[in-house]
PDB file of C-alpha atoms in Angstrom:
ATOM      1  CA  MET A   1       9.257 -38.559 -22.440  1.00 78.00           C
ATOM      2  CA  VAL A   2       6.944 -35.551 -22.320  1.00 80.00           C
ATOM      3  CA  GLU A   3       8.551 -32.178 -22.899  1.00 82.00           C
ATOM      4  CA  PRO A   4       8.533 -29.831 -19.844  1.00 74.00           C
ATOM      5  CA  GLY A   5       6.334 -27.257 -21.603  1.00 72.00           C
ATOM      6  CA  GLU A   6       3.710 -29.888 -22.395  1.00 81.00           C
ATOM      7  CA  ARG A   7       3.377 -31.397 -18.896  1.00 81.00           C
ATOM      8  CA  GLY A   8       0.855 -28.880 -17.699  1.00 83.00           C
ATOM      9  CA  ALA A   9       0.264 -25.245 -17.012  1.00 81.00           C
ATOM     10  CA  THR A  10       0.628 -22.918 -14.062  1.00 85.00           C
ATOM     11  CA  ARG A  11      -2.295 -20.608 -13.449  1.00 90.00           C
ATOM     12  CA  ILE A  12      -2.046 -17.832 -10.880  1.00 93.00           C
ATOM     13  CA  ALA A  13      -5.429 -16.750  -9.585  1.00 95.00           C
ATOM     14  CA  ASP A  14      -6.526 -13.111  -9.758  1.00 96.00           C
ATOM     15  CA  ARG A  15      -6.777 -12.940  -5.966  1.00 97.00           C
ATOM     16  CA  VAL A  16      -3.155 -14.083  -5.584  1.00 97.00           C
ATOM     17  CA  VAL A  17      -1.974 -11.323  -7.922  1.00 97.00           C
ATOM     18  CA  ALA A  18      -4.170  -8.880  -5.958  1.00 97.00           C
ATOM     19  CA  LYS A  19      -2.515  -9.936  -2.677  1.00 97.00           C
ATOM     20  CA  ILE A  20       0.941  -9.476  -4.170  1.00 97.00           C
ATOM     21  CA  ALA A  21      -0.107  -6.020  -5.421  1.00 97.00           C
ATOM     22  CA  ALA A  22      -1.527  -4.998  -2.026  1.00 97.00           C
ATOM     23  CA  ARG A  23       1.664  -6.117  -0.274  1.00 96.00           C
ATOM     24  CA  ALA A  24       3.791  -4.255  -2.822  1.00 97.00           C
ATOM     25  CA  ALA A  25       1.724  -1.089  -2.287  1.00 96.00           C
ATOM     26  CA  ARG A  26       2.229  -1.409   1.468  1.00 95.00           C
ATOM     27  CA  GLU A  27       5.989  -1.829   0.906  1.00 94.00           C
ATOM     28  CA  ALA A  28       6.110   1.274  -1.297  1.00 95.00           C
ATOM     29  CA  LEU A  29       4.271   3.348   1.274  1.00 92.00           C
ATOM     30  CA  ARG A  30       6.470   2.063   4.118  1.00 88.00           C
ATOM     31  CA  VAL A  31       9.595   3.016   2.189  1.00 78.00           C
ATOM     32  CA  GLY A  32       8.196   6.532   1.972  1.00 63.00           C
ATOM     33  CA  ALA A  33       7.012   6.667   5.567  1.00 59.00           C
ATOM     34  CA  VAL A  34      10.004   5.137   7.334  1.00 45.00           C
ATOM     35  CA  GLY A  35      12.783   6.338   5.050  1.00 42.00           C
ATOM     36  CA  ALA A  36      15.117   4.333   2.897  1.00 33.00           C
ATOM     37  CA  VAL A  37      17.382   3.050   5.674  1.00 28.00           C
ATOM     38  CA  GLY A  38      14.654   1.853   8.046  1.00 31.00           C
ATOM     39  CA  ALA A  39      12.523   0.400   5.280  1.00 32.00           C
ATOM     40  CA  VAL A  40      15.139  -1.926   3.860  1.00 30.00           C
ATOM     41  CA  GLY A  41      14.732  -4.382   6.717  1.00 31.00           C
ATOM     42  CA  ALA A  42      10.955  -4.082   6.840  1.00 33.00           C
ATOM     43  CA  ALA A  43      10.165  -4.101   3.144  1.00 34.00           C
ATOM     44  CA  GLY A  44      13.043  -5.923   1.482  1.00 35.00           C
ATOM     45  CA  ALA A  45      15.266  -4.477  -1.203  1.00 36.00           C
ATOM     46  CA  VAL A  46      14.714  -0.829  -2.024  1.00 35.00           C
ATOM     47  CA  GLY A  47      14.942   0.349  -5.634  1.00 37.00           C
ATOM     48  CA  ALA A  48      16.915   3.453  -6.559  1.00 34.00           C
ATOM     49  CA  ALA A  49      13.734   5.317  -7.465  1.00 37.00           C
ATOM     50  CA  ASP A  50      12.242   4.554  -4.050  1.00 38.00           C
ATOM     51  CA  VAL A  51      15.358   5.743  -2.221  1.00 34.00           C
ATOM     52  CA  GLY A  52      15.113   9.099  -3.948  1.00 35.00           C
ATOM     53  CA  LEU A  53      11.481   9.447  -2.973  1.00 38.00           C
ATOM     54  CA  ALA A  54      11.909   8.299   0.610  1.00 39.00           C
ATOM     55  CA  ASP A  55      13.153  11.644   1.879  1.00 37.00           C
ATOM     56  CA  GLY A  56      10.095  13.527   0.638  1.00 38.00           C
ATOM     57  CA  LEU A  57       7.376  11.019   1.489  1.00 41.00           C
ATOM     58  CA  ALA A  58       7.626  10.901   5.262  1.00 45.00           C
ATOM     59  CA  ASP A  59       5.061  13.671   5.602  1.00 46.00           C
ATOM     60  CA  GLY A  60       1.987  12.432   7.402  1.00 47.00           C
ATOM     61  CA  LEU A  61       1.951   8.673   6.856  1.00 50.00           C
ATOM     62  CA  THR A  62       1.211   6.388   9.769  1.00 50.00           C
ATOM     63  CA  ASP A  63       1.375   2.617  10.118  1.00 54.00           C
ATOM     64  CA  ALA A  64      -2.431   2.568  10.039  1.00 52.00           C
ATOM     65  CA  ALA A  65      -2.452   4.262   6.650  1.00 48.00           C
ATOM     66  CA  VAL A  66       0.309   2.045   5.304  1.00 54.00           C
ATOM     67  CA  ALA A  67      -1.391  -1.139   6.491  1.00 55.00           C
ATOM     68  CA  ARG A  68      -4.554  -0.614   4.447  1.00 78.00           C
ATOM     69  CA  PRO A  69      -3.847  -0.879   0.705  1.00 93.00           C
ATOM     70  CA  ASN A  70      -6.474  -2.953  -1.054  1.00 95.00           C
ATOM     71  CA  ALA A  71      -6.019  -4.379  -4.545  1.00 97.00           C
ATOM     72  CA  VAL A  72      -8.100  -6.034  -7.246  1.00 97.00           C
ATOM     73  CA  ALA A  73      -6.490  -7.780 -10.208  1.00 97.00           C
ATOM     74  CA  VAL A  74      -7.773  -9.137 -13.508  1.00 97.00           C
ATOM     75  CA  VAL A  75      -5.453 -11.623 -15.216  1.00 96.00           C
ATOM     76  CA  ARG A  76      -5.857 -12.602 -18.856  1.00 95.00           C
ATOM     77  CA  GLY A  77      -3.228 -14.534 -20.776  1.00 89.00           C
ATOM     78  CA  GLY A  78      -0.203 -13.563 -18.711  1.00 91.00           C
ATOM     79  CA  VAL A  79      -1.221  -9.899 -18.468  1.00 96.00           C
ATOM     80  CA  ALA A  80      -2.405  -8.442 -15.149  1.00 97.00           C
ATOM     81  CA  ARG A  81      -4.421  -5.226 -14.846  1.00 97.00           C
ATOM     82  CA  ILE A  82      -4.486  -3.999 -11.271  1.00 98.00           C
ATOM     83  CA  ARG A  83      -6.409  -1.457  -9.210  1.00 98.00           C
ATOM     84  CA  VAL A  84      -4.983  -0.428  -5.844  1.00 97.00           C
ATOM     85  CA  ALA A  85      -6.810   1.661  -3.235  1.00 96.00           C
ATOM     86  CA  VAL A  86      -4.657   3.419  -0.629  1.00 95.00           C
ATOM     87  CA  GLU A  87      -5.020   5.755   2.330  1.00 93.00           C
ATOM     88  CA  LEU A  88      -2.466   8.516   2.799  1.00 91.00           C
ATOM     89  CA  GLY A  89      -1.534  10.947   5.507  1.00 89.00           C
ATOM     90  CA  TYR A  90      -2.364  14.605   5.107  1.00 88.00           C
ATOM     91  CA  PRO A  91      -0.549  16.659   4.062  1.00 89.00           C
ATOM     92  CA  SER A  92       1.520  14.563   1.669  1.00 89.00           C
ATOM     93  CA  ASP A  93       2.734  14.493  -1.907  1.00 93.00           C
ATOM     94  CA  ILE A  94      -0.085  12.403  -3.351  1.00 94.00           C
ATOM     95  CA  GLY A  95       1.450  12.180  -6.825  1.00 95.00           C
ATOM     96  CA  ALA A  96       4.776  10.901  -5.494  1.00 95.00           C
ATOM     97  CA  HIS A  97       3.050   8.321  -3.278  1.00 95.00           C
ATOM     98  CA  CYS A  98       0.907   7.054  -6.155  1.00 96.00           C
ATOM     99  CA  GLY A  99       3.912   6.896  -8.481  1.00 96.00           C
ATOM    100  CA  ALA A 100       5.917   4.918  -5.923  1.00 96.00           C
ATOM    101  CA  VAL A 101       3.008   2.499  -5.430  1.00 97.00           C
ATOM    102  CA  ARG A 102       2.575   2.072  -9.179  1.00 97.00           C
ATOM    103  CA  ARG A 103       6.287   1.349  -9.754  1.00 97.00           C
ATOM    104  CA  ARG A 104       6.547  -1.086  -6.843  1.00 97.00           C
ATOM    105  CA  VAL A 105       3.406  -3.013  -7.861  1.00 97.00           C
ATOM    106  CA  ILE A 106       4.624  -3.393 -11.462  1.00 97.00           C
ATOM    107  CA  GLU A 107       8.052  -4.497 -10.249  1.00 97.00           C
ATOM    108  CA  ARG A 108       6.905  -7.032  -7.630  1.00 97.00           C
ATOM    109  CA  VAL A 109       4.069  -8.597  -9.647  1.00 97.00           C
ATOM    110  CA  GLY A 110       6.429  -8.969 -12.599  1.00 96.00           C
ATOM    111  CA  GLU A 111       9.177 -10.509 -10.438  1.00 97.00           C
ATOM    112  CA  LEU A 112       6.969 -12.946  -8.561  1.00 97.00           C
ATOM    113  CA  THR A 113       4.569 -14.025 -11.316  1.00 96.00           C
ATOM    114  CA  GLY A 114       6.375 -13.314 -14.578  1.00 94.00           C
ATOM    115  CA  MET A 115       3.310 -11.414 -15.777  1.00 95.00           C
ATOM    116  CA  GLU A 116       3.250  -8.215 -17.749  1.00 96.00           C
ATOM    117  CA  VAL A 117       1.547  -5.360 -15.864  1.00 97.00           C
ATOM    118  CA  PRO A 118       0.586  -2.652 -18.376  1.00 96.00           C
ATOM    119  CA  GLU A 119      -1.881  -0.904 -16.086  1.00 95.00           C
ATOM    120  CA  VAL A 120      -1.934  -0.066 -12.390  1.00 97.00           C
ATOM    121  CA  VAL A 121      -4.670   2.321 -11.318  1.00 97.00           C
ATOM    122  CA  VAL A 122      -4.005   3.848  -7.896  1.00 97.00           C
ATOM    123  CA  THR A 123      -6.972   5.389  -6.091  1.00 96.00           C
ATOM    124  CA  VAL A 124      -6.554   7.483  -2.959  1.00 94.00           C
ATOM    125  CA  GLU A 125      -9.640   6.646  -0.917  1.00 93.00           C
ATOM    126  CA  ARG A 126      -8.887   8.588   2.238  1.00 90.00           C
ATOM    127  CA  LEU A 127      -6.512  11.160   3.662  1.00 89.00           C
ATOM    128  CA  HIS A 128      -5.690  10.864   7.354  1.00 85.00           C
ATOM    129  CA  VAL A 129      -5.362  14.156   9.187  1.00 83.00           C
ATOM    130  CA  PRO A 130      -3.182  13.928  12.295  1.00 75.00           C
ATOM    131  CA  ARG A 131      -5.082  14.655  15.484  1.00 72.00           C
ATOM    132  CA  TRP A 132      -3.243  16.975  17.790  1.00 66.00           C
ATOM    133  CA  GLU A 133      -4.833  16.640  21.221  1.00 55.00           C
ATOM    134  CA  ARG A 134      -3.508  17.774  24.527  1.00 55.00           C
ATOM    135  CA  PRO A 135      -4.211  15.343  27.371  1.00 57.00           C
ATOM    136  CA  GLU A 136      -6.258  17.937  29.266  1.00 57.00           C
ATOM    137  CA  GLN A 137      -8.555  18.441  26.260  1.00 55.00           C
ATOM    138  CA  LYS A 138      -9.623  14.823  25.859  1.00 56.00           C
ATOM    139  CA  VAL A 139     -13.337  14.237  26.221  1.00 58.00           C
ATOM    140  CA  ARG A 140     -14.228  11.963  29.077  1.00 58.00           C
ATOM    141  CA  ARG A 141     -16.793   9.277  28.573  1.00 60.00           C
ATOM    142  CA  GLY A 142     -19.405   7.739  30.800  1.00 60.00           C
ATOM    143  CA  ARG A 143     -19.916   8.746  34.419  1.00 60.00           C
ATOM    144  CA  ASP A 144     -16.517  10.531  34.604  1.00 57.00           C
ATOM    145  CA  ARG A 145     -17.917  13.208  32.313  1.00 56.00           C
ATOM    146  CA  VAL A 146     -20.492  14.485  34.811  1.00 56.00           C
ATOM    147  CA  ARG A 147     -19.335  15.521  38.265  1.00 52.00           C
TER     148      ARG A 147
END
């Protein structure tokens, strides 16, 4: 009989690790945006570090910003190096958001793949400024504009 360790190997593609990382980044940002109580159902279990950050991260994040993390992963010999690009609301605590994303990505990739994640580079690509418009100030388009 062939020993279990000699039957074959499991290889997890870079793009699979990248998808896990992007989902984990989205979870981390949702925890901050929604708050610890509301995020538990949407994002799964919430770590103690995330709960502490949740109160201070609700400033300026929207679902559109949370839905857009993008990740790239390079896997070599059971070690994953990951780059995550995020969009945040303005104003917000950028350092706290990036730290939460970094911790969540390391945790989830490690849990789901068993890989070591020594490096997660988080890049903030865009800040979303909330638009405060009154209904009477909206610009009309087309033939309604000229009367």
